[in-house]
Amino acid sequence: MIGALSSLASRTLFAFDPETAHGLSIRALKSGVIPPCRLPEDPRLVQTVAGIRFPNPLGLAAGYDKNAEVPDAMLALGFGFTEVGTLTPKPQTGNDKPRIFRLVEDRAVINRLGFNNEGHAAAFNRLSSRAGRPGIVGVNIGANKDAVDRVADYVDGIRRFYALATYFTVNISSPNTPGLRDLQARESLSALLGAVLAARAEEAVRHGRSVPVFLKIAPDLTEEGLDDIAAEALAHPLDGLIVSNTTLSREGLKDKSMANQAGGLSGAPLFALSTRVLAGMRRRVGPALPLIGVGGISSAEDAAEKIRAGADLVQLYSGMVYGGPGLASTIVKSLSTILDRDGVSAIRELRDTRVDHWTAMKL
Ligand SMILES: Cc1cc2nc3c(=O)[nH]c(=O)nc-3n(C[C@H](O)[C@H](O)[C@H](O)COP(=O)(O)O)c2cc1C
C-alpha cells in the first residue's frame, strides 16, 4: 500500500516544476496526508556512531528540510535520522529561479539554490517546539553569501543550535555559494575546524554534553585535497566526515539538454564518484573515524554498497524525488533482507569489505 501511494505521490509531484513540487511535498508532510510508516526496529541495523544510537543506518540528507519544518514527519517515514538545513545566520533568498532541474533519464537532479533558507531564528523556533521529543535531528550549518567573516557564521550556528541538535554538520561543500568550497583548502579548513570545535568545547561544558560535529565535503577534490582534509580531520577532535555533497562533473549524463545548467549534480550519476571518494577517505583516515556516505543511493543495495566502501551510516535525497516518500522504509526493510541473504548478524560487519574494490576503480 505504502509503495503504491509513494509512487502515486512522486508521479503527481512530477506534474509540477521541481521547486513547486518540493514545496507541495513539505506541505503534504506537514498536513499529515502522507501516512507514517513506523518500522519495527531490527537490532542488526542498530549502531552507535559518534556516541549516538542510530536505530537504522539510513538518514535524510541536508537540503530537503532546509528550514526544519518536517523533521518528525521524515523520521516517521522510516529514516533513522534526519538533517535540517543548510541554515545560515540571516535568512537569504538564494539564486534566481528556476534553480532546480530534473534529469529524468539519468534519475538525477541539478540544483543551484544557493542556500535559500529562513535563517537561524525561524529554524530555532521550530526545533525548540519539538525539544525533548525522541529522534535524531542533525543541524547542517553554513555561512551567508555576504558574510564578512564566514568562520563566525559557522560558530554562530554551533552556539545557536547547541541545545537542540543531536549532531552538527559543517557544510563547506556547496558549489552554489561562491568561494565556499575554498574553505576545504588546508589552512582555511584548519582555522575553521579550530574555531568551530573550540565553540563546541565551550558549549559542551555549559550544557554538560558534547554534540558531535561532522564535516561535509565535496566529491570534486584532488587526491592532494583529500590528503589535506584527512590530515585535518585527524588533527582536530572532529567526529566524522560526510562524503559527499553534489558534484560539478557532468560525466556520463544521458540528458544532454540539462547538462549545461550550472549547479551541483546529485542522484544516480553521483553514486560511483562519491563512493570512490568515500572509500579513498576510509583508507586515509583508518577504521576509527565515522564516515557517512551520501550520493546516488536509491536502493538497499546502493546503501549496502556505501557501507562496504567504508560508510558507517548513509543518507539520500535525490532518490526520494524519483522513488517517493515510501523509499526510506523500503530501503530499511530491504537492508534486513540483505542481512538475511548474506547471513550477516550486524550491518557493521559489511563495513570496509569493498574499500579496495572502490579505491581501485577507474571512473
Ligand atoms: C535540491 C537539493 C538541495 C540541497 N541542499 C543542500 C544543502 O542545503 N546543504 C547540504 O549540505 N547539501 C545539500 N544538498 C546535497 C545533498 O544533501 C546530498 O549531499 C547530495 O544531493 C547527494 O545525495 P543524493 O544523490 O542522494 O541526492 C542538496 C541536494 C539537492 C538535490
PDB file of N, CA and C in Angstrom, residues 239-337:
ATOM      1  N   ASP A 239      34.238  14.627  14.701  1.00  0.00           N
ATOM      2  CA  ASP A 239      33.577  13.340  14.953  1.00  0.00           C
ATOM      3  C   ASP A 239      33.315  12.523  13.707  1.00  0.00           C
ATOM      4  N   GLY A 240      33.519  13.100  12.532  1.00  0.00           N
ATOM      5  CA  GLY A 240      33.293  12.315  11.327  1.00  0.00           C
ATOM      6  C   GLY A 240      33.204  13.181  10.089  1.00  0.00           C
ATOM      7  N   LEU A 241      33.141  12.501   8.931  1.00  0.00           N
ATOM      8  CA  LEU A 241      33.044  13.198   7.644  1.00  0.00           C
ATOM      9  C   LEU A 241      31.803  12.709   6.904  1.00  0.00           C
ATOM     10  N   ILE A 242      31.148  13.619   6.202  1.00  0.00           N
ATOM     11  CA  ILE A 242      30.031  13.241   5.335  1.00  0.00           C
ATOM     12  C   ILE A 242      30.513  13.370   3.889  1.00  0.00           C
ATOM     13  N   VAL A 243      30.472  12.263   3.171  1.00  0.00           N
ATOM     14  CA  VAL A 243      31.044  12.192   1.826  1.00  0.00           C
ATOM     15  C   VAL A 243      29.959  11.681   0.881  1.00  0.00           C
ATOM     16  N   SER A 244      29.296  12.492   0.080  1.00  0.00           N
ATOM     17  CA  SER A 244      29.712  13.815  -0.314  1.00  0.00           C
ATOM     18  C   SER A 244      28.505  14.694  -0.656  1.00  0.00           C
ATOM     19  N   ASN A 245      28.837  15.926  -0.942  1.00  0.00           N
ATOM     20  CA  ASN A 245      27.855  16.869  -1.479  1.00  0.00           C
ATOM     21  C   ASN A 245      27.691  16.604  -2.995  1.00  0.00           C
ATOM     22  N   THR A 246      27.023  17.497  -3.677  1.00  0.00           N
ATOM     23  CA  THR A 246      26.795  17.360  -5.127  1.00  0.00           C
ATOM     24  C   THR A 246      28.099  17.610  -5.891  1.00  0.00           C
ATOM     25  N   THR A 247      28.108  17.181  -7.169  1.00  0.00           N
ATOM     26  CA  THR A 247      29.323  17.339  -7.981  1.00  0.00           C
ATOM     27  C   THR A 247      29.143  18.387  -9.083  1.00  0.00           C
ATOM     28  N   LEU A 248      30.270  18.972  -9.471  1.00  0.00           N
ATOM     29  CA  LEU A 248      30.272  19.884 -10.626  1.00  0.00           C
ATOM     30  C   LEU A 248      30.454  19.100 -11.927  1.00  0.00           C
ATOM     31  N   SER A 249      30.822  17.831 -11.815  1.00  0.00           N
ATOM     32  CA  SER A 249      31.061  17.000 -13.006  1.00  0.00           C
ATOM     33  C   SER A 249      29.744  16.736 -13.749  1.00  0.00           C
ATOM     34  N   ARG A 250      29.835  16.566 -15.047  1.00  0.00           N
ATOM     35  CA  ARG A 250      28.665  16.196 -15.866  1.00  0.00           C
ATOM     36  C   ARG A 250      28.975  14.927 -16.659  1.00  0.00           C
ATOM     37  N   GLU A 251      29.942  14.171 -16.158  1.00  0.00           N
ATOM     38  CA  GLU A 251      30.404  12.947 -16.813  1.00  0.00           C
ATOM     39  C   GLU A 251      29.266  11.939 -16.995  1.00  0.00           C
ATOM     40  N   GLY A 252      29.128  11.409 -18.211  1.00  0.00           N
ATOM     41  CA  GLY A 252      28.261  10.259 -18.446  1.00  0.00           C
ATOM     42  C   GLY A 252      26.755  10.523 -18.414  1.00  0.00           C
ATOM     43  N   LEU A 253      26.323  11.788 -18.509  1.00  0.00           N
ATOM     44  CA  LEU A 253      24.874  12.044 -18.472  1.00  0.00           C
ATOM     45  C   LEU A 253      24.229  11.722 -19.806  1.00  0.00           C
ATOM     46  N   LYS A 254      23.014  11.145 -19.748  1.00  0.00           N
ATOM     47  CA  LYS A 254      22.266  10.878 -20.984  1.00  0.00           C
ATOM     48  C   LYS A 254      21.516  12.137 -21.412  1.00  0.00           C
ATOM     49  N   ASP A 255      20.975  12.855 -20.411  1.00  0.00           N
ATOM     50  CA  ASP A 255      20.142  14.025 -20.685  1.00  0.00           C
ATOM     51  C   ASP A 255      21.022  15.237 -20.960  1.00  0.00           C
ATOM     52  N   LYS A 256      21.417  15.385 -22.244  1.00  0.00           N
ATOM     53  CA  LYS A 256      22.367  16.449 -22.600  1.00  0.00           C
ATOM     54  C   LYS A 256      21.715  17.833 -22.501  1.00  0.00           C
ATOM     55  N   SER A 257      20.377  17.891 -22.591  1.00  0.00           N
ATOM     56  CA  SER A 257      19.717  19.199 -22.613  1.00  0.00           C
ATOM     57  C   SER A 257      19.901  19.932 -21.282  1.00  0.00           C
ATOM     58  N   MET A 258      19.983  19.208 -20.195  1.00  0.00           N
ATOM     59  CA  MET A 258      20.091  19.828 -18.874  1.00  0.00           C
ATOM     60  C   MET A 258      21.542  19.917 -18.395  1.00  0.00           C
ATOM     61  N   ALA A 259      22.421  19.170 -19.066  1.00  0.00           N
ATOM     62  CA  ALA A 259      23.789  19.054 -18.552  1.00  0.00           C
ATOM     63  C   ALA A 259      24.497  20.406 -18.467  1.00  0.00           C
ATOM     64  N   ASN A 260      24.033  21.375 -19.295  1.00  0.00           N
ATOM     65  CA  ASN A 260      24.700  22.685 -19.279  1.00  0.00           C
ATOM     66  C   ASN A 260      24.226  23.585 -18.155  1.00  0.00           C
ATOM     67  N   GLN A 261      23.176  23.170 -17.431  1.00  0.00           N
ATOM     68  CA  GLN A 261      22.712  24.003 -16.313  1.00  0.00           C
ATOM     69  C   GLN A 261      23.801  24.074 -15.239  1.00  0.00           C
ATOM     70  N   ALA A 262      24.050  25.288 -14.748  1.00  0.00           N
ATOM     71  CA  ALA A 262      25.047  25.431 -13.674  1.00  0.00           C
ATOM     72  C   ALA A 262      24.474  24.856 -12.385  1.00  0.00           C
ATOM     73  N   GLY A 263      25.340  24.369 -11.510  1.00  0.00           N
ATOM     74  CA  GLY A 263      24.889  23.890 -10.206  1.00  0.00           C
ATOM     75  C   GLY A 263      25.501  22.553  -9.864  1.00  0.00           C
ATOM     76  N   GLY A 264      25.020  21.964  -8.793  1.00  0.00           N
ATOM     77  CA  GLY A 264      25.541  20.685  -8.310  1.00  0.00           C
ATOM     78  C   GLY A 264      24.666  19.544  -8.771  1.00  0.00           C
ATOM     79  N   LEU A 265      25.289  18.489  -9.270  1.00  0.00           N
ATOM     80  CA  LEU A 265      24.573  17.303  -9.754  1.00  0.00           C
ATOM     81  C   LEU A 265      24.498  16.268  -8.637  1.00  0.00           C
ATOM     82  N   SER A 266      23.298  15.686  -8.466  1.00  0.00           N
ATOM     83  CA  SER A 266      23.101  14.636  -7.460  1.00  0.00           C
ATOM     84  C   SER A 266      22.289  13.516  -8.089  1.00  0.00           C
ATOM     85  N   GLY A 267      22.091  12.431  -7.338  1.00  0.00           N
ATOM     86  CA  GLY A 267      21.333  11.304  -7.857  1.00  0.00           C
ATOM     87  C   GLY A 267      22.245  10.239  -8.452  1.00  0.00           C
ATOM     88  N   ALA A 268      21.626   9.318  -9.223  1.00  0.00           N
ATOM     89  CA  ALA A 268      22.335   8.112  -9.688  1.00  0.00           C
ATOM     90  C   ALA A 268      23.730   8.376 -10.283  1.00  0.00           C
ATOM     91  N   PRO A 269      23.902   9.417 -11.141  1.00  0.00           N
ATOM     92  CA  PRO A 269      25.233   9.586 -11.742  1.00  0.00           C
ATOM     93  C   PRO A 269      26.327   9.949 -10.725  1.00  0.00           C
ATOM     94  N   LEU A 270      25.936  10.339  -9.520  1.00  0.00           N
ATOM     95  CA  LEU A 270      26.920  10.690  -8.481  1.00  0.00           C
ATOM     96  C   LEU A 270      27.372   9.461  -7.690  1.00  0.00           C
ATOM     97  N   PHE A 271      26.682   8.337  -7.866  1.00  0.00           N
ATOM     98  CA  PHE A 271      26.956   7.195  -6.985  1.00  0.00           C
ATOM     99  C   PHE A 271      28.417   6.745  -7.041  1.00  0.00           C
ATOM    100  N   ALA A 272      28.912   6.467  -8.247  1.00  0.00           N
ATOM    101  CA  ALA A 272      30.264   5.888  -8.351  1.00  0.00           C
ATOM    102  C   ALA A 272      31.319   6.879  -7.849  1.00  0.00           C
ATOM    103  N   LEU A 273      31.208   8.135  -8.285  1.00  0.00           N
ATOM    104  CA  LEU A 273      32.207   9.126  -7.872  1.00  0.00           C
ATOM    105  C   LEU A 273      32.234   9.294  -6.353  1.00  0.00           C
ATOM    106  N   SER A 274      31.055   9.492  -5.753  1.00  0.00           N
ATOM    107  CA  SER A 274      31.022   9.750  -4.308  1.00  0.00           C
ATOM    108  C   SER A 274      31.439   8.507  -3.518  1.00  0.00           C
ATOM    109  N   THR A 275      31.168   7.322  -4.069  1.00  0.00           N
ATOM    110  CA  THR A 275      31.544   6.093  -3.361  1.00  0.00           C
ATOM    111  C   THR A 275      33.056   5.871  -3.438  1.00  0.00           C
ATOM    112  N   ARG A 276      33.633   6.225  -4.590  1.00  0.00           N
ATOM    113  CA  ARG A 276      35.091   6.093  -4.684  1.00  0.00           C
ATOM    114  C   ARG A 276      35.792   7.072  -3.724  1.00  0.00           C
ATOM    115  N   VAL A 277      35.268   8.295  -3.656  1.00  0.00           N
ATOM    116  CA  VAL A 277      35.859   9.278  -2.727  1.00  0.00           C
ATOM    117  C   VAL A 277      35.706   8.796  -1.277  1.00  0.00           C
ATOM    118  N   LEU A 278      34.552   8.214  -0.981  1.00  0.00           N
ATOM    119  CA  LEU A 278      34.295   7.670   0.360  1.00  0.00           C
ATOM    120  C   LEU A 278      35.331   6.586   0.707  1.00  0.00           C
ATOM    121  N   ALA A 279      35.527   5.652  -0.206  1.00  0.00           N
ATOM    122  CA  ALA A 279      36.489   4.563   0.052  1.00  0.00           C
ATOM    123  C   ALA A 279      37.901   5.119   0.219  1.00  0.00           C
ATOM    124  N   GLY A 280      38.229   6.117  -0.625  1.00  0.00           N
ATOM    125  CA  GLY A 280      39.554   6.747  -0.510  1.00  0.00           C
ATOM    126  C   GLY A 280      39.714   7.424   0.843  1.00  0.00           C
ATOM    127  N   MET A 281      38.628   7.992   1.337  1.00  0.00           N
ATOM    128  CA  MET A 281      38.679   8.658   2.641  1.00  0.00           C
ATOM    129  C   MET A 281      38.807   7.617   3.750  1.00  0.00           C
ATOM    130  N   ARG A 282      38.081   6.506   3.647  1.00  0.00           N
ATOM    131  CA  ARG A 282      38.212   5.449   4.666  1.00  0.00           C
ATOM    132  C   ARG A 282      39.658   4.967   4.723  1.00  0.00           C
ATOM    133  N   ARG A 283      40.256   4.793   3.554  1.00  0.00           N
ATOM    134  CA  ARG A 283      41.642   4.322   3.537  1.00  0.00           C
ATOM    135  C   ARG A 283      42.567   5.341   4.221  1.00  0.00           C
ATOM    136  N   ARG A 284      42.301   6.624   3.982  1.00  0.00           N
ATOM    137  CA  ARG A 284      43.160   7.658   4.560  1.00  0.00           C
ATOM    138  C   ARG A 284      42.991   7.792   6.075  1.00  0.00           C
ATOM    139  N   VAL A 285      41.749   7.769   6.561  1.00  0.00           N
ATOM    140  CA  VAL A 285      41.524   8.095   7.988  1.00  0.00           C
ATOM    141  C   VAL A 285      41.608   6.879   8.909  1.00  0.00           C
ATOM    142  N   GLY A 286      41.630   5.676   8.323  1.00  0.00           N
ATOM    143  CA  GLY A 286      41.672   4.485   9.171  1.00  0.00           C
ATOM    144  C   GLY A 286      40.298   4.088   9.651  1.00  0.00           C
ATOM    145  N   PRO A 287      40.227   3.035  10.485  1.00  0.00           N
ATOM    146  CA  PRO A 287      38.926   2.459  10.830  1.00  0.00           C
ATOM    147  C   PRO A 287      38.119   3.227  11.875  1.00  0.00           C
ATOM    148  N   ALA A 288      38.753   4.136  12.638  1.00  0.00           N
ATOM    149  CA  ALA A 288      38.049   4.670  13.808  1.00  0.00           C
ATOM    150  C   ALA A 288      37.115   5.838  13.497  1.00  0.00           C
ATOM    151  N   LEU A 289      37.444   6.666  12.520  1.00  0.00           N
ATOM    152  CA  LEU A 289      36.643   7.884  12.291  1.00  0.00           C
ATOM    153  C   LEU A 289      35.340   7.542  11.574  1.00  0.00           C
ATOM    154  N   PRO A 290      34.193   7.941  12.148  1.00  0.00           N
ATOM    155  CA  PRO A 290      32.924   7.692  11.461  1.00  0.00           C
ATOM    156  C   PRO A 290      32.832   8.405  10.101  1.00  0.00           C
ATOM    157  N   LEU A 291      32.304   7.688   9.115  1.00  0.00           N
ATOM    158  CA  LEU A 291      32.057   8.278   7.793  1.00  0.00           C
ATOM    159  C   LEU A 291      30.588   8.058   7.433  1.00  0.00           C
ATOM    160  N   ILE A 292      29.979   9.089   6.870  1.00  0.00           N
ATOM    161  CA  ILE A 292      28.601   8.986   6.391  1.00  0.00           C
ATOM    162  C   ILE A 292      28.651   9.091   4.865  1.00  0.00           C
ATOM    163  N   GLY A 293      28.139   8.063   4.187  1.00  0.00           N
ATOM    164  CA  GLY A 293      28.197   8.010   2.725  1.00  0.00           C
ATOM    165  C   GLY A 293      26.915   8.531   2.104  1.00  0.00           C
ATOM    166  N   VAL A 294      27.047   9.489   1.198  1.00  0.00           N
ATOM    167  CA  VAL A 294      25.894  10.101   0.519  1.00  0.00           C
ATOM    168  C   VAL A 294      26.223  10.251  -0.961  1.00  0.00           C
ATOM    169  N   GLY A 295      25.218  10.091  -1.807  1.00  0.00           N
ATOM    170  CA  GLY A 295      25.406  10.318  -3.230  1.00  0.00           C
ATOM    171  C   GLY A 295      24.862   9.170  -4.047  1.00  0.00           C
ATOM    172  N   GLY A 296      23.689   9.387  -4.639  1.00  0.00           N
ATOM    173  CA  GLY A 296      23.157   8.429  -5.607  1.00  0.00           C
ATOM    174  C   GLY A 296      22.525   7.185  -5.038  1.00  0.00           C
ATOM    175  N   ILE A 297      22.173   7.180  -3.770  1.00  0.00           N
ATOM    176  CA  ILE A 297      21.531   5.981  -3.197  1.00  0.00           C
ATOM    177  C   ILE A 297      20.043   5.974  -3.554  1.00  0.00           C
ATOM    178  N   SER A 298      19.588   4.875  -4.168  1.00  0.00           N
ATOM    179  CA  SER A 298      18.147   4.754  -4.422  1.00  0.00           C
ATOM    180  C   SER A 298      17.627   3.353  -4.116  1.00  0.00           C
ATOM    181  N   SER A 299      18.471   2.514  -3.521  1.00  0.00           N
ATOM    182  CA  SER A 299      18.031   1.158  -3.169  1.00  0.00           C
ATOM    183  C   SER A 299      18.831   0.675  -1.964  1.00  0.00           C
ATOM    184  N   ALA A 300      18.355  -0.448  -1.391  1.00  0.00           N
ATOM    185  CA  ALA A 300      19.087  -1.035  -0.262  1.00  0.00           C
ATOM    186  C   ALA A 300      20.450  -1.539  -0.724  1.00  0.00           C
ATOM    187  N   GLU A 301      20.538  -2.034  -1.970  1.00  0.00           N
ATOM    188  CA  GLU A 301      21.831  -2.497  -2.486  1.00  0.00           C
ATOM    189  C   GLU A 301      22.819  -1.339  -2.545  1.00  0.00           C
ATOM    190  N   ASP A 302      22.335  -0.161  -3.016  1.00  0.00           N
ATOM    191  CA  ASP A 302      23.208   1.029  -3.051  1.00  0.00           C
ATOM    192  C   ASP A 302      23.680   1.376  -1.635  1.00  0.00           C
ATOM    193  N   ALA A 303      22.745   1.339  -0.689  1.00  0.00           N
ATOM    194  CA  ALA A 303      23.092   1.695   0.691  1.00  0.00           C
ATOM    195  C   ALA A 303      24.121   0.711   1.244  1.00  0.00           C
ATOM    196  N   ALA A 304      23.896  -0.585   0.986  1.00  0.00           N
ATOM    197  CA  ALA A 304      24.826  -1.602   1.487  1.00  0.00           C
ATOM    198  C   ALA A 304      26.204  -1.422   0.846  1.00  0.00           C
ATOM    199  N   GLU A 305      26.207  -1.042  -0.431  1.00  0.00           N
ATOM    200  CA  GLU A 305      27.500  -0.883  -1.118  1.00  0.00           C
ATOM    201  C   GLU A 305      28.288   0.303  -0.543  1.00  0.00           C
ATOM    202  N   LYS A 306      27.592   1.368  -0.155  1.00  0.00           N
ATOM    203  CA  LYS A 306      28.281   2.501   0.502  1.00  0.00           C
ATOM    204  C   LYS A 306      28.929   2.020   1.800  1.00  0.00           C
ATOM    205  N   ILE A 307      28.216   1.160   2.520  1.00  0.00           N
ATOM    206  CA  ILE A 307      28.748   0.659   3.791  1.00  0.00           C
ATOM    207  C   ILE A 307      29.967  -0.227   3.520  1.00  0.00           C
ATOM    208  N   ARG A 308      29.865  -1.066   2.478  1.00  0.00           N
ATOM    209  CA  ARG A 308      31.024  -1.904   2.115  1.00  0.00           C
ATOM    210  C   ARG A 308      32.217  -1.032   1.698  1.00  0.00           C
ATOM    211  N   ALA A 309      31.926   0.152   1.140  1.00  0.00           N
ATOM    212  CA  ALA A 309      33.001   1.061   0.699  1.00  0.00           C
ATOM    213  C   ALA A 309      33.548   1.909   1.845  1.00  0.00           C
ATOM    214  N   GLY A 310      33.016   1.732   3.061  1.00  0.00           N
ATOM    215  CA  GLY A 310      33.620   2.437   4.197  1.00  0.00           C
ATOM    216  C   GLY A 310      32.686   3.258   5.056  1.00  0.00           C
ATOM    217  N   ALA A 311      31.394   3.311   4.703  1.00  0.00           N
ATOM    218  CA  ALA A 311      30.470   4.162   5.468  1.00  0.00           C
ATOM    219  C   ALA A 311      29.948   3.452   6.717  1.00  0.00           C
ATOM    220  N   ASP A 312      29.805   4.209   7.797  1.00  0.00           N
ATOM    221  CA  ASP A 312      29.098   3.713   8.984  1.00  0.00           C
ATOM    222  C   ASP A 312      27.601   3.912   8.809  1.00  0.00           C
ATOM    223  N   LEU A 313      27.258   5.057   8.210  1.00  0.00           N
ATOM    224  CA  LEU A 313      25.860   5.449   8.004  1.00  0.00           C
ATOM    225  C   LEU A 313      25.742   5.985   6.587  1.00  0.00           C
ATOM    226  N   VAL A 314      24.500   6.107   6.091  1.00  0.00           N
ATOM    227  CA  VAL A 314      24.304   6.663   4.750  1.00  0.00           C
ATOM    228  C   VAL A 314      23.158   7.674   4.783  1.00  0.00           C
ATOM    229  N   GLN A 315      23.100   8.500   3.744  1.00  0.00           N
ATOM    230  CA  GLN A 315      21.988   9.443   3.590  1.00  0.00           C
ATOM    231  C   GLN A 315      21.571   9.486   2.125  1.00  0.00           C
ATOM    232  N   LEU A 316      20.354   9.938   1.879  1.00  0.00           N
ATOM    233  CA  LEU A 316      19.924  10.179   0.495  1.00  0.00           C
ATOM    234  C   LEU A 316      18.996  11.381   0.436  1.00  0.00           C
ATOM    235  N   TYR A 317      18.912  11.954  -0.769  1.00  0.00           N
ATOM    236  CA  TYR A 317      17.915  12.975  -1.055  1.00  0.00           C
ATOM    237  C   TYR A 317      17.297  12.699  -2.432  1.00  0.00           C
ATOM    238  N   SER A 318      18.108  12.766  -3.501  1.00  0.00           N
ATOM    239  CA  SER A 318      17.550  12.708  -4.861  1.00  0.00           C
ATOM    240  C   SER A 318      16.769  11.424  -5.124  1.00  0.00           C
ATOM    241  N   GLY A 319      17.187  10.321  -4.530  1.00  0.00           N
ATOM    242  CA  GLY A 319      16.481   9.051  -4.730  1.00  0.00           C
ATOM    243  C   GLY A 319      15.010   9.184  -4.388  1.00  0.00           C
ATOM    244  N   MET A 320      14.720  10.026  -3.401  1.00  0.00           N
ATOM    245  CA  MET A 320      13.334  10.197  -2.956  1.00  0.00           C
ATOM    246  C   MET A 320      12.509  11.003  -3.975  1.00  0.00           C
ATOM    247  N   VAL A 321      13.186  11.854  -4.748  1.00  0.00           N
ATOM    248  CA  VAL A 321      12.487  12.607  -5.794  1.00  0.00           C
ATOM    249  C   VAL A 321      11.867  11.626  -6.787  1.00  0.00           C
ATOM    250  N   TYR A 322      12.605  10.560  -7.093  1.00  0.00           N
ATOM    251  CA  TYR A 322      12.132   9.573  -8.070  1.00  0.00           C
ATOM    252  C   TYR A 322      11.390   8.407  -7.401  1.00  0.00           C
ATOM    253  N   GLY A 323      11.766   8.076  -6.182  1.00  0.00           N
ATOM    254  CA  GLY A 323      11.182   6.891  -5.524  1.00  0.00           C
ATOM    255  C   GLY A 323      10.009   7.201  -4.624  1.00  0.00           C
ATOM    256  N   GLY A 324       9.793   8.482  -4.313  1.00  0.00           N
ATOM    257  CA  GLY A 324       8.650   8.859  -3.480  1.00  0.00           C
ATOM    258  C   GLY A 324       8.918   8.693  -1.990  1.00  0.00           C
ATOM    259  N   PRO A 325       7.942   9.102  -1.176  1.00  0.00           N
ATOM    260  CA  PRO A 325       8.142   9.129   0.279  1.00  0.00           C
ATOM    261  C   PRO A 325       8.260   7.749   0.930  1.00  0.00           C
ATOM    262  N   GLY A 326       7.883   6.696   0.198  1.00  0.00           N
ATOM    263  CA  GLY A 326       7.986   5.349   0.780  1.00  0.00           C
ATOM    264  C   GLY A 326       9.379   4.749   0.644  1.00  0.00           C
ATOM    265  N   LEU A 327      10.287   5.481  -0.023  1.00  0.00           N
ATOM    266  CA  LEU A 327      11.597   4.875  -0.313  1.00  0.00           C
ATOM    267  C   LEU A 327      12.374   4.500   0.947  1.00  0.00           C
ATOM    268  N   ALA A 328      12.338   5.379   1.965  1.00  0.00           N
ATOM    269  CA  ALA A 328      13.139   5.104   3.171  1.00  0.00           C
ATOM    270  C   ALA A 328      12.734   3.771   3.796  1.00  0.00           C
ATOM    271  N   SER A 329      11.430   3.567   3.959  1.00  0.00           N
ATOM    272  CA  SER A 329      11.009   2.328   4.627  1.00  0.00           C
ATOM    273  C   SER A 329      11.318   1.114   3.753  1.00  0.00           C
ATOM    274  N   THR A 330      11.175   1.262   2.428  1.00  0.00           N
ATOM    275  CA  THR A 330      11.515   0.152   1.526  1.00  0.00           C
ATOM    276  C   THR A 330      12.987  -0.221   1.685  1.00  0.00           C
ATOM    277  N   ILE A 331      13.846   0.793   1.718  1.00  0.00           N
ATOM    278  CA  ILE A 331      15.293   0.527   1.818  1.00  0.00           C
ATOM    279  C   ILE A 331      15.625  -0.125   3.160  1.00  0.00           C
ATOM    280  N   VAL A 332      15.065   0.425   4.233  1.00  0.00           N
ATOM    281  CA  VAL A 332      15.406  -0.115   5.555  1.00  0.00           C
ATOM    282  C   VAL A 332      14.953  -1.577   5.665  1.00  0.00           C
ATOM    283  N   LYS A 333      13.741  -1.857   5.164  1.00  0.00           N
ATOM    284  CA  LYS A 333      13.265  -3.255   5.208  1.00  0.00           C
ATOM    285  C   LYS A 333      14.163  -4.152   4.361  1.00  0.00           C
ATOM    286  N   SER A 334      14.550  -3.662   3.181  1.00  0.00           N
ATOM    287  CA  SER A 334      15.365  -4.499   2.290  1.00  0.00           C
ATOM    288  C   SER A 334      16.787  -4.680   2.829  1.00  0.00           C
ATOM    289  N   LEU A 335      17.259  -3.747   3.644  1.00  0.00           N
ATOM    290  CA  LEU A 335      18.569  -3.960   4.267  1.00  0.00           C
ATOM    291  C   LEU A 335      18.530  -5.194   5.161  1.00  0.00           C
ATOM    292  N   SER A 336      17.408  -5.358   5.867  1.00  0.00           N
ATOM    293  CA  SER A 336      17.266  -6.555   6.708  1.00  0.00           C
ATOM    294  C   SER A 336      17.289  -7.810   5.838  1.00  0.00           C
ATOM    295  N   THR A 337      16.642  -7.739   4.678  1.00  0.00           N
ATOM    296  CA  THR A 337      16.621  -8.893   3.764  1.00  0.00           C
ATOM    297  C   THR A 337      18.037  -9.218   3.277  1.00  0.00           C
TER     298      THR A 337
END
